[in-house]
Amino acid sequence: MVDRQKEEYREYHSPHSGIFLKKDRILFREQSQYQEIEIFENGFFGRVLTLDGLVMTTERDEFIYHEMLVHPAMVSHPAPERILIVGGGDGGTAREVLKYPVKEVHLVEIDGMVIEASRRYLPTISSALDDERLRIHVEDATIWIEDHRDEFDVVIVDSTDPIGPAEGLIGEAFFENVFRALRKDGIMVIQSESPHYHLDTIRTIAKRLFRIFPVLHMYTAPIPTYPGGYWAFSMVTKGLRIEERQEIPGGLKYFNRSIYRGAFALPQFLKEKVKGMVQEPF
Ligand code: AG3
């Protein structure tokens, strides 16, 4: 049955297609200095966070994105102690990182209102934002990182689509600064958009990373509410070979050893697009 009473949320992924979600209840809607932030309730996906009308995360499927953004890099590092999260104001990435015995996590989010709204309306996602190992900096990460050299074991870029405020986060200057901010065995991972809708963006990200980092891997995961329901992640190192070096935390809902070994296997159309740049680690 069609429920015409409720406002419908639509996100266009192309001029011809997209996703719709019923807004059962709007909990938060505010224009920040950077973007429009909205959190609404949906009968299937639970609470949904959108930024400028794009789905960032939902209570039902956020575990796939956040686990897949964090765990492949964390388990691959020989001793992940100092971690940098770029973006990630909802706290989901920090929650996953803090499942490891890390010493210090820095979260650099440009928009403080995303953090405040998530603390208030997305408690299961933002649950770790008060952990004493976490330091939050409400700043532009592209500038913040310039003063940090040889400091981090893992850098995780949990950004919005690379248009508007997040554009600089796929820039070569930023990637160079990340290279310098990483310690010897350092790993960076960056969410890299949809193989179905953003294949050219994926190639651009790969090209820029490949110019700077000697090792580039890519992996994918199915995320129902993102464009195409299918998402890419790029992972780079300064030469470190990827292998399982940390124990996988208990209680995860998506990531496990088989996913770790299988996720880097790319479908042919994506593999061809990043040929000569991306290697499969296993
Ligand atoms: N960051 C990636 C979301 C991109 C979704 N894009 C879109 N809906 N067009 C999510 C941040 C969650 N911590």
PDB file of C-alpha atoms and ligand atoms in Angstrom:
ATOM      1  CA  MET A   1       0.000   0.000   0.000  1.00  0.00           C
ATOM      2  CA  VAL A   2       1.210   3.465  -0.737  1.00  0.00           C
ATOM      3  CA  ASP A   3       1.353   5.752   2.254  1.00  0.00           C
ATOM      4  CA  ARG A   4       0.841   9.229   0.853  1.00  0.00           C
ATOM      5  CA  GLN A   5       0.887  10.937   4.210  1.00  0.00           C
ATOM      6  CA  LYS A   6       4.558  10.626   4.843  1.00  0.00           C
ATOM      7  CA  GLU A   7       7.176  12.786   3.254  1.00  0.00           C
ATOM      8  CA  GLU A   8       9.492  10.813   1.053  1.00  0.00           C
ATOM      9  CA  TYR A   9      13.200  11.271   0.863  1.00  0.00           C
ATOM     10  CA  ARG A  10      14.766  10.839  -2.554  1.00  0.00           C
ATOM     11  CA  GLU A  11      18.401  10.796  -3.452  1.00  0.00           C
ATOM     12  CA  TYR A  12      19.176  10.814  -7.152  1.00  0.00           C
ATOM     13  CA  HIS A  13      22.233   8.764  -8.020  1.00  0.00           C
ATOM     14  CA  SER A  14      21.962   9.696 -11.694  1.00  0.00           C
ATOM     15  CA  PRO A  15      19.363  11.859 -13.454  1.00  0.00           C
ATOM     16  CA  HIS A  16      17.380   8.638 -13.976  1.00  0.00           C
ATOM     17  CA  SER A  17      17.731   6.591 -10.829  1.00  0.00           C
ATOM     18  CA  GLY A  18      18.212   6.691  -7.123  1.00  0.00           C
ATOM     19  CA  ILE A  19      16.826   5.672  -3.761  1.00  0.00           C
ATOM     20  CA  PHE A  20      13.733   6.652  -1.822  1.00  0.00           C
ATOM     21  CA  LEU A  21      13.110   6.313   1.888  1.00  0.00           C
ATOM     22  CA  LYS A  22      10.017   7.231   3.864  1.00  0.00           C
ATOM     23  CA  LYS A  23      10.560   9.866   6.496  1.00  0.00           C
ATOM     24  CA  ASP A  24       8.501   8.521   9.371  1.00  0.00           C
ATOM     25  CA  ARG A  25       9.688  11.263  11.687  1.00  0.00           C
ATOM     26  CA  ILE A  26      12.168  14.079  11.265  1.00  0.00           C
ATOM     27  CA  LEU A  27      14.386  14.334  14.326  1.00  0.00           C
ATOM     28  CA  PHE A  28      16.861  16.984  13.258  1.00  0.00           C
ATOM     29  CA  ARG A  29      17.167  19.362  10.351  1.00  0.00           C
ATOM     30  CA  GLU A  30      19.610  22.226  10.413  1.00  0.00           C
ATOM     31  CA  GLN A  31      21.816  24.154   8.026  1.00  0.00           C
ATOM     32  CA  SER A  32      25.380  24.256   9.365  1.00  0.00           C
ATOM     33  CA  GLN A  33      28.183  26.443   8.107  1.00  0.00           C
ATOM     34  CA  TYR A  34      29.011  23.707   5.573  1.00  0.00           C
ATOM     35  CA  GLN A  35      25.921  21.679   4.699  1.00  0.00           C
ATOM     36  CA  GLU A  36      22.341  20.760   5.469  1.00  0.00           C
ATOM     37  CA  ILE A  37      22.242  18.095   8.160  1.00  0.00           C
ATOM     38  CA  GLU A  38      19.175  15.937   8.601  1.00  0.00           C
ATOM     39  CA  ILE A  39      18.367  12.910  10.724  1.00  0.00           C
ATOM     40  CA  PHE A  40      15.070  11.133  10.198  1.00  0.00           C
ATOM     41  CA  GLU A  41      13.464   7.883  11.211  1.00  0.00           C
ATOM     42  CA  ASN A  42      12.667   5.202   8.637  1.00  0.00           C
ATOM     43  CA  GLY A  43      10.595   2.089   9.350  1.00  0.00           C
ATOM     44  CA  PHE A  44      13.140  -0.243   7.764  1.00  0.00           C
ATOM     45  CA  PHE A  45      16.569   1.387   8.006  1.00  0.00           C
ATOM     46  CA  GLY A  46      16.079   3.044  11.400  1.00  0.00           C
ATOM     47  CA  ARG A  47      17.576   6.487  11.852  1.00  0.00           C
ATOM     48  CA  VAL A  48      19.107   7.948   8.723  1.00  0.00           C
ATOM     49  CA  LEU A  49      21.720  10.721   8.552  1.00  0.00           C
ATOM     50  CA  THR A  50      21.837  12.789   5.371  1.00  0.00           C
ATOM     51  CA  LEU A  51      24.215  15.624   4.479  1.00  0.00           C
ATOM     52  CA  ASP A  52      23.100  17.927   1.689  1.00  0.00           C
ATOM     53  CA  GLY A  53      20.466  15.334   0.815  1.00  0.00           C
ATOM     54  CA  LEU A  54      22.897  12.396   0.483  1.00  0.00           C
ATOM     55  CA  VAL A  55      22.619   9.330   2.721  1.00  0.00           C
ATOM     56  CA  MET A  56      25.674   9.129   4.942  1.00  0.00           C
ATOM     57  CA  THR A  57      24.634   6.338   7.220  1.00  0.00           C
ATOM     58  CA  THR A  58      21.639   4.441   8.556  1.00  0.00           C
ATOM     59  CA  GLU A  59      21.257   2.475  11.763  1.00  0.00           C
ATOM     60  CA  ARG A  60      20.508  -0.710   9.867  1.00  0.00           C
ATOM     61  CA  ASP A  61      23.410  -0.904   7.430  1.00  0.00           C
ATOM     62  CA  GLU A  62      26.112   1.307   8.956  1.00  0.00           C
ATOM     63  CA  PHE A  63      27.930  -1.729  10.372  1.00  0.00           C
ATOM     64  CA  ILE A  64      28.955  -2.882   6.910  1.00  0.00           C
ATOM     65  CA  TYR A  65      30.477   0.455   5.921  1.00  0.00           C
ATOM     66  CA  HIS A  66      32.174   1.202   9.229  1.00  0.00           C
ATOM     67  CA  GLU A  67      33.552  -2.299   9.741  1.00  0.00           C
ATOM     68  CA  MET A  68      34.838  -2.451   6.181  1.00  0.00           C
ATOM     69  CA  LEU A  69      36.400   0.991   6.325  1.00  0.00           C
ATOM     70  CA  VAL A  70      38.279   0.204   9.528  1.00  0.00           C
ATOM     71  CA  HIS A  71      39.132  -3.476  10.018  1.00  0.00           C
ATOM     72  CA  PRO A  72      41.044  -4.393   6.847  1.00  0.00           C
ATOM     73  CA  ALA A  73      43.640  -1.696   7.645  1.00  0.00           C
ATOM     74  CA  MET A  74      43.694  -2.270  11.388  1.00  0.00           C
ATOM     75  CA  VAL A  75      44.260  -6.028  11.181  1.00  0.00           C
ATOM     76  CA  SER A  76      46.983  -5.537   8.564  1.00  0.00           C
ATOM     77  CA  HIS A  77      49.140  -3.197  10.647  1.00  0.00           C
ATOM     78  CA  PRO A  78      51.871  -4.713  12.851  1.00  0.00           C
ATOM     79  CA  ALA A  79      51.125  -2.362  15.789  1.00  0.00           C
ATOM     80  CA  PRO A  80      48.296   0.150  15.214  1.00  0.00           C
ATOM     81  CA  GLU A  81      48.729   2.572  18.102  1.00  0.00           C
ATOM     82  CA  ARG A  82      48.204   6.073  16.778  1.00  0.00           C
ATOM     83  CA  ILE A  83      45.244   6.499  14.469  1.00  0.00           C
ATOM     84  CA  LEU A  84      43.881   9.468  12.523  1.00  0.00           C
ATOM     85  CA  ILE A  85      40.265   9.603  11.366  1.00  0.00           C
ATOM     86  CA  VAL A  86      39.474  12.277   8.797  1.00  0.00           C
ATOM     87  CA  GLY A  87      35.778  13.175   8.794  1.00  0.00           C
ATOM     88  CA  GLY A  88      33.706  10.516  10.517  1.00  0.00           C
ATOM     89  CA  GLY A  89      31.790  12.965  12.699  1.00  0.00           C
ATOM     90  CA  ASP A  90      28.998  10.445  13.325  1.00  0.00           C
ATOM     91  CA  GLY A  91      31.472   8.368  15.348  1.00  0.00           C
ATOM     92  CA  GLY A  92      30.951   4.991  13.619  1.00  0.00           C
ATOM     93  CA  THR A  93      34.542   4.761  12.421  1.00  0.00           C
ATOM     94  CA  ALA A  94      35.920   5.729  15.845  1.00  0.00           C
ATOM     95  CA  ARG A  95      33.738   3.074  17.478  1.00  0.00           C
ATOM     96  CA  GLU A  96      35.340   0.379  15.294  1.00  0.00           C
ATOM     97  CA  VAL A  97      38.910   1.695  15.731  1.00  0.00           C
ATOM     98  CA  LEU A  98      38.509   1.743  19.502  1.00  0.00           C
ATOM     99  CA  LYS A  99      37.863  -2.023  19.504  1.00  0.00           C
ATOM    100  CA  TYR A 100      41.661  -2.376  19.250  1.00  0.00           C
ATOM    101  CA  PRO A 101      44.129  -1.620  22.045  1.00  0.00           C
ATOM    102  CA  VAL A 102      45.107   1.699  20.436  1.00  0.00           C
ATOM    103  CA  LYS A 103      46.928   4.443  22.341  1.00  0.00           C
ATOM    104  CA  GLU A 104      45.563   7.560  20.690  1.00  0.00           C
ATOM    105  CA  VAL A 105      42.902   8.321  18.108  1.00  0.00           C
ATOM    106  CA  HIS A 106      42.486  11.769  16.560  1.00  0.00           C
ATOM    107  CA  LEU A 107      39.234  12.569  14.779  1.00  0.00           C
ATOM    108  CA  VAL A 108      39.380  15.657  12.584  1.00  0.00           C
ATOM    109  CA  GLU A 109      35.886  16.647  11.450  1.00  0.00           C
ATOM    110  CA  ILE A 110      35.200  19.948   9.731  1.00  0.00           C
ATOM    111  CA  ASP A 111      31.571  20.241  10.871  1.00  0.00           C
ATOM    112  CA  GLY A 112      30.977  20.261  14.625  1.00  0.00           C
ATOM    113  CA  MET A 113      27.224  20.178  14.099  1.00  0.00           C
ATOM    114  CA  VAL A 114      27.478  16.651  12.590  1.00  0.00           C
ATOM    115  CA  ILE A 115      29.163  15.499  15.805  1.00  0.00           C
ATOM    116  CA  GLU A 116      26.571  17.161  18.049  1.00  0.00           C
ATOM    117  CA  ALA A 117      23.566  15.887  16.052  1.00  0.00           C
ATOM    118  CA  SER A 118      25.022  12.346  15.976  1.00  0.00           C
ATOM    119  CA  ARG A 119      25.707  12.362  19.724  1.00  0.00           C
ATOM    120  CA  ARG A 120      22.123  13.328  20.321  1.00  0.00           C
ATOM    121  CA  TYR A 121      20.194  11.299  17.732  1.00  0.00           C
ATOM    122  CA  LEU A 122      22.469   8.415  16.703  1.00  0.00           C
ATOM    123  CA  PRO A 123      23.545   6.950  20.049  1.00  0.00           C
ATOM    124  CA  THR A 124      24.467   3.480  18.745  1.00  0.00           C
ATOM    125  CA  ILE A 125      26.785   4.994  16.124  1.00  0.00           C
ATOM    126  CA  SER A 126      28.329   7.785  18.210  1.00  0.00           C
ATOM    127  CA  SER A 127      28.714   5.577  21.302  1.00  0.00           C
ATOM    128  CA  ALA A 128      32.517   5.757  21.434  1.00  0.00           C
ATOM    129  CA  LEU A 129      32.921   9.518  21.000  1.00  0.00           C
ATOM    130  CA  ASP A 130      33.563   9.920  24.732  1.00  0.00           C
ATOM    131  CA  ASP A 131      36.320   7.299  24.902  1.00  0.00           C
ATOM    132  CA  GLU A 132      39.320   8.796  26.674  1.00  0.00           C
ATOM    133  CA  ARG A 133      41.711   7.622  23.947  1.00  0.00           C
ATOM    134  CA  LEU A 134      39.870   9.817  21.420  1.00  0.00           C
ATOM    135  CA  ARG A 135      40.651  13.488  20.722  1.00  0.00           C
ATOM    136  CA  ILE A 136      38.201  15.404  18.580  1.00  0.00           C
ATOM    137  CA  HIS A 137      39.354  18.381  16.505  1.00  0.00           C
ATOM    138  CA  VAL A 138      36.710  20.425  14.738  1.00  0.00           C
ATOM    139  CA  GLU A 139      38.947  21.569  11.916  1.00  0.00           C
ATOM    140  CA  ASP A 140      39.658  21.262   8.209  1.00  0.00           C
ATOM    141  CA  ALA A 141      41.767  18.104   7.965  1.00  0.00           C
ATOM    142  CA  THR A 142      43.514  19.272   4.788  1.00  0.00           C
ATOM    143  CA  ILE A 143      45.083  22.065   6.874  1.00  0.00           C
ATOM    144  CA  TRP A 144      45.356  20.217  10.211  1.00  0.00           C
ATOM    145  CA  ILE A 145      47.447  17.449   8.687  1.00  0.00           C
ATOM    146  CA  GLU A 146      50.125  19.847   7.404  1.00  0.00           C
ATOM    147  CA  ASP A 147      51.628  20.091  10.904  1.00  0.00           C
ATOM    148  CA  HIS A 148      51.743  16.337  11.511  1.00  0.00           C
ATOM    149  CA  ARG A 149      54.754  14.380  10.384  1.00  0.00           C
ATOM    150  CA  ASP A 150      55.643  10.739  10.946  1.00  0.00           C
ATOM    151  CA  GLU A 151      52.956  10.360  13.551  1.00  0.00           C
ATOM    152  CA  PHE A 152      50.231   7.900  12.557  1.00  0.00           C
ATOM    153  CA  ASP A 153      50.087   4.155  12.000  1.00  0.00           C
ATOM    154  CA  VAL A 154      46.717   4.188  10.288  1.00  0.00           C
ATOM    155  CA  VAL A 155      44.886   7.083   8.606  1.00  0.00           C
ATOM    156  CA  ILE A 156      41.217   6.493   7.777  1.00  0.00           C
ATOM    157  CA  VAL A 157      39.362   8.901   5.518  1.00  0.00           C
ATOM    158  CA  ASP A 158      35.622   8.699   6.237  1.00  0.00           C
ATOM    159  CA  SER A 159      34.389  11.504   4.035  1.00  0.00           C
ATOM    160  CA  THR A 160      31.282  12.564   2.179  1.00  0.00           C
ATOM    161  CA  ASP A 161      31.247  12.363  -1.617  1.00  0.00           C
ATOM    162  CA  PRO A 162      34.242  14.306  -2.989  1.00  0.00           C
ATOM    163  CA  ILE A 163      32.230  17.353  -3.992  1.00  0.00           C
ATOM    164  CA  GLY A 164      31.840  20.477  -1.846  1.00  0.00           C
ATOM    165  CA  PRO A 165      33.579  20.419   1.553  1.00  0.00           C
ATOM    166  CA  ALA A 166      35.202  17.006   0.987  1.00  0.00           C
ATOM    167  CA  GLU A 167      36.754  17.717  -2.419  1.00  0.00           C
ATOM    168  CA  GLY A 168      40.196  18.421  -0.975  1.00  0.00           C
ATOM    169  CA  LEU A 169      40.251  14.980   0.645  1.00  0.00           C
ATOM    170  CA  ILE A 170      40.960  13.310  -2.683  1.00  0.00           C
ATOM    171  CA  GLY A 171      43.462  15.985  -3.730  1.00  0.00           C
ATOM    172  CA  GLU A 172      47.091  15.127  -4.397  1.00  0.00           C
ATOM    173  CA  ALA A 173      48.300  17.714  -1.907  1.00  0.00           C
ATOM    174  CA  PHE A 174      46.263  16.021   0.825  1.00  0.00           C
ATOM    175  CA  PHE A 175      47.540  12.558  -0.149  1.00  0.00           C
ATOM    176  CA  GLU A 176      51.128  13.859  -0.001  1.00  0.00           C
ATOM    177  CA  ASN A 177      50.486  15.195   3.466  1.00  0.00           C
ATOM    178  CA  VAL A 178      49.013  11.868   4.540  1.00  0.00           C
ATOM    179  CA  PHE A 179      52.144  10.119   3.225  1.00  0.00           C
ATOM    180  CA  ARG A 180      54.275  12.383   5.416  1.00  0.00           C
ATOM    181  CA  ALA A 181      51.980  12.017   8.419  1.00  0.00           C
ATOM    182  CA  LEU A 182      52.243   8.213   8.309  1.00  0.00           C
ATOM    183  CA  ARG A 183      54.936   6.305  10.135  1.00  0.00           C
ATOM    184  CA  LYS A 184      57.088   3.692   8.371  1.00  0.00           C
ATOM    185  CA  ASP A 185      54.573   0.828   8.335  1.00  0.00           C
ATOM    186  CA  GLY A 186      51.678   3.246   7.872  1.00  0.00           C
ATOM    187  CA  ILE A 187      48.463   2.421   6.070  1.00  0.00           C
ATOM    188  CA  MET A 188      45.827   4.796   4.724  1.00  0.00           C
ATOM    189  CA  VAL A 189      42.344   3.782   3.705  1.00  0.00           C
ATOM    190  CA  ILE A 190      39.831   6.059   1.983  1.00  0.00           C
ATOM    191  CA  GLN A 191      36.202   5.443   1.082  1.00  0.00           C
ATOM    192  CA  SER A 192      36.153   5.554  -2.709  1.00  0.00           C
ATOM    193  CA  GLU A 193      32.550   5.762  -3.955  1.00  0.00           C
ATOM    194  CA  SER A 194      30.421   3.462  -6.097  1.00  0.00           C
ATOM    195  CA  PRO A 195      31.816   1.220  -8.864  1.00  0.00           C
ATOM    196  CA  HIS A 196      28.438   1.520 -10.619  1.00  0.00           C
ATOM    197  CA  TYR A 197      27.968   5.275 -10.487  1.00  0.00           C
ATOM    198  CA  HIS A 198      31.412   6.773  -9.913  1.00  0.00           C
ATOM    199  CA  LEU A 199      33.875   4.635 -11.838  1.00  0.00           C
ATOM    200  CA  ASP A 200      35.749   7.684 -13.134  1.00  0.00           C
ATOM    201  CA  THR A 201      36.093   9.085  -9.613  1.00  0.00           C
ATOM    202  CA  ILE A 202      37.479   5.731  -8.490  1.00  0.00           C
ATOM    203  CA  ARG A 203      40.054   5.887 -11.284  1.00  0.00           C
ATOM    204  CA  THR A 204      40.979   9.463 -10.390  1.00  0.00           C
ATOM    205  CA  ILE A 205      41.490   8.495  -6.747  1.00  0.00           C
ATOM    206  CA  ALA A 206      43.589   5.482  -7.805  1.00  0.00           C
ATOM    207  CA  LYS A 207      45.766   7.577 -10.138  1.00  0.00           C
ATOM    208  CA  ARG A 208      46.481  10.187  -7.504  1.00  0.00           C
ATOM    209  CA  LEU A 209      47.254   7.616  -4.824  1.00  0.00           C
ATOM    210  CA  PHE A 210      49.431   5.576  -7.159  1.00  0.00           C
ATOM    211  CA  ARG A 211      51.603   8.606  -7.904  1.00  0.00           C
ATOM    212  CA  ILE A 212      52.446   8.914  -4.216  1.00  0.00           C
ATOM    213  CA  PHE A 213      52.207   5.492  -2.559  1.00  0.00           C
ATOM    214  CA  PRO A 214      54.143   2.420  -3.750  1.00  0.00           C
ATOM    215  CA  VAL A 215      51.393  -0.052  -2.822  1.00  0.00           C
ATOM    216  CA  LEU A 216      47.725   0.417  -3.762  1.00  0.00           C
ATOM    217  CA  HIS A 217      44.949  -2.060  -3.063  1.00  0.00           C
ATOM    218  CA  MET A 218      41.220  -1.757  -3.528  1.00  0.00           C
ATOM    219  CA  TYR A 219      38.336  -3.682  -2.047  1.00  0.00           C
ATOM    220  CA  THR A 220      34.548  -3.504  -2.101  1.00  0.00           C
ATOM    221  CA  ALA A 221      31.517  -4.133   0.090  1.00  0.00           C
ATOM    222  CA  PRO A 222      27.750  -4.162  -0.413  1.00  0.00           C
ATOM    223  CA  ILE A 223      26.077  -1.202   1.284  1.00  0.00           C
ATOM    224  CA  PRO A 224      22.327  -1.126   0.572  1.00  0.00           C
ATOM    225  CA  THR A 225      21.699   2.612   1.006  1.00  0.00           C
ATOM    226  CA  TYR A 226      24.670   3.946  -0.974  1.00  0.00           C
ATOM    227  CA  PRO A 227      24.553   4.497  -4.750  1.00  0.00           C
ATOM    228  CA  GLY A 228      24.493   1.159  -6.511  1.00  0.00           C
ATOM    229  CA  GLY A 229      24.380  -0.653  -3.174  1.00  0.00           C
ATOM    230  CA  TYR A 230      28.035  -1.389  -3.760  1.00  0.00           C
ATOM    231  CA  TRP A 231      31.028   0.534  -2.479  1.00  0.00           C
ATOM    232  CA  ALA A 232      34.774   0.773  -3.070  1.00  0.00           C
ATOM    233  CA  PHE A 233      37.599   1.456  -0.651  1.00  0.00           C
ATOM    234  CA  SER A 234      41.235   2.219  -1.505  1.00  0.00           C
ATOM    235  CA  MET A 235      44.076   1.173   0.753  1.00  0.00           C
ATOM    236  CA  VAL A 236      47.691   2.317   0.407  1.00  0.00           C
ATOM    237  CA  THR A 237      50.916   1.603   2.244  1.00  0.00           C
ATOM    238  CA  LYS A 238      54.483   2.891   2.126  1.00  0.00           C
ATOM    239  CA  GLY A 239      55.613  -0.589   1.113  1.00  0.00           C
ATOM    240  CA  LEU A 240      54.115  -2.740   3.857  1.00  0.00           C
ATOM    241  CA  ARG A 241      52.748  -6.038   2.535  1.00  0.00           C
ATOM    242  CA  ILE A 242      49.153  -6.717   3.509  1.00  0.00           C
ATOM    243  CA  GLU A 243      48.644  -9.712   5.757  1.00  0.00           C
ATOM    244  CA  GLU A 244      46.689 -10.488   8.889  1.00  0.00           C
ATOM    245  CA  ARG A 245      48.732  -9.240  11.835  1.00  0.00           C
ATOM    246  CA  GLN A 246      46.128  -8.365  14.474  1.00  0.00           C
ATOM    247  CA  GLU A 247      43.451 -10.455  16.036  1.00  0.00           C
ATOM    248  CA  ILE A 248      40.011  -9.651  14.606  1.00  0.00           C
ATOM    249  CA  PRO A 249      37.888  -8.145  17.422  1.00  0.00           C
ATOM    250  CA  GLY A 250      34.959 -10.222  18.639  1.00  0.00           C
ATOM    251  CA  GLY A 251      31.345  -9.216  18.096  1.00  0.00           C
ATOM    252  CA  LEU A 252      31.639  -7.894  14.525  1.00  0.00           C
ATOM    253  CA  LYS A 253      28.655  -8.293  12.230  1.00  0.00           C
ATOM    254  CA  TYR A 254      30.191  -8.162   8.765  1.00  0.00           C
ATOM    255  CA  PHE A 255      33.969  -8.421   8.742  1.00  0.00           C
ATOM    256  CA  ASN A 256      35.668 -11.763   9.301  1.00  0.00           C
ATOM    257  CA  ARG A 257      38.735 -13.586   8.013  1.00  0.00           C
ATOM    258  CA  SER A 258      37.042 -14.844   4.847  1.00  0.00           C
ATOM    259  CA  ILE A 259      35.779 -11.360   4.002  1.00  0.00           C
ATOM    260  CA  TYR A 260      39.287  -9.985   4.608  1.00  0.00           C
ATOM    261  CA  ARG A 261      40.757 -12.466   2.181  1.00  0.00           C
ATOM    262  CA  GLY A 262      37.932 -12.160  -0.349  1.00  0.00           C
ATOM    263  CA  ALA A 263      37.077  -8.443  -0.404  1.00  0.00           C
ATOM    264  CA  PHE A 264      40.153  -7.453  -2.440  1.00  0.00           C
ATOM    265  CA  ALA A 265      39.019  -9.632  -5.343  1.00  0.00           C
ATOM    266  CA  LEU A 266      37.640  -7.104  -7.827  1.00  0.00           C
ATOM    267  CA  PRO A 267      35.023  -7.641 -10.524  1.00  0.00           C
ATOM    268  CA  GLN A 268      36.423  -7.454 -14.029  1.00  0.00           C
ATOM    269  CA  PHE A 269      34.940  -4.036 -14.986  1.00  0.00           C
ATOM    270  CA  LEU A 270      36.515  -2.405 -11.940  1.00  0.00           C
ATOM    271  CA  LYS A 271      39.789  -4.261 -12.267  1.00  0.00           C
ATOM    272  CA  GLU A 272      40.178  -3.034 -15.836  1.00  0.00           C
ATOM    273  CA  LYS A 273      39.497   0.553 -14.819  1.00  0.00           C
ATOM    274  CA  VAL A 274      42.362   0.548 -12.308  1.00  0.00           C
ATOM    275  CA  LYS A 275      44.677  -1.780 -14.213  1.00  0.00           C
ATOM    276  CA  GLY A 276      48.389  -1.284 -13.676  1.00  0.00           C
ATOM    277  CA  MET A 277      47.792   0.622 -10.452  1.00  0.00           C
ATOM    278  CA  VAL A 278      45.904  -1.654  -8.084  1.00  0.00           C
ATOM    279  CA  GLN A 279      47.343  -4.983  -6.928  1.00  0.00           C
ATOM    280  CA  GLU A 280      45.454  -7.788  -5.241  1.00  0.00           C
ATOM    281  CA  PRO A 281      47.194  -8.561  -1.948  1.00  0.00           C
ATOM    282  CA  PHE A 282      46.342 -12.242  -1.715  1.00  0.00           C
TER     283      PHE A 282
HETATM  284  N1  AG3 B   1      30.692   8.418   4.106  1.00  0.00           N
HETATM  285  C1  AG3 B   1      30.463   7.972   2.760  1.00  0.00           C
HETATM  286  C2  AG3 B   1      29.065   8.178   2.313  1.00  0.00           C
HETATM  287  C3  AG3 B   1      28.918   8.407   0.884  1.00  0.00           C
HETATM  288  C4  AG3 B   1      27.532   8.170   0.453  1.00  0.00           C
HETATM  289  N2  AG3 B   1      27.238   8.847  -0.770  1.00  0.00           N
HETATM  290  C5  AG3 B   1      25.998   9.085  -1.202  1.00  0.00           C
HETATM  291  N3  AG3 B   1      24.979   8.705  -0.515  1.00  0.00           N
HETATM  292  N4  AG3 B   1      25.847   9.714  -2.329  1.00  0.00           N
HETATM  293  C6  AG3 B   1      29.779   8.052   5.101  1.00  0.00           C
HETATM  294  C7  AG3 B   1      30.130   8.566   6.450  1.00  0.00           C
HETATM  295  C8  AG3 B   1      29.654   7.656   7.507  1.00  0.00           C
HETATM  296  N5  AG3 B   1      30.496   7.700   8.649  1.00  0.00           N
END
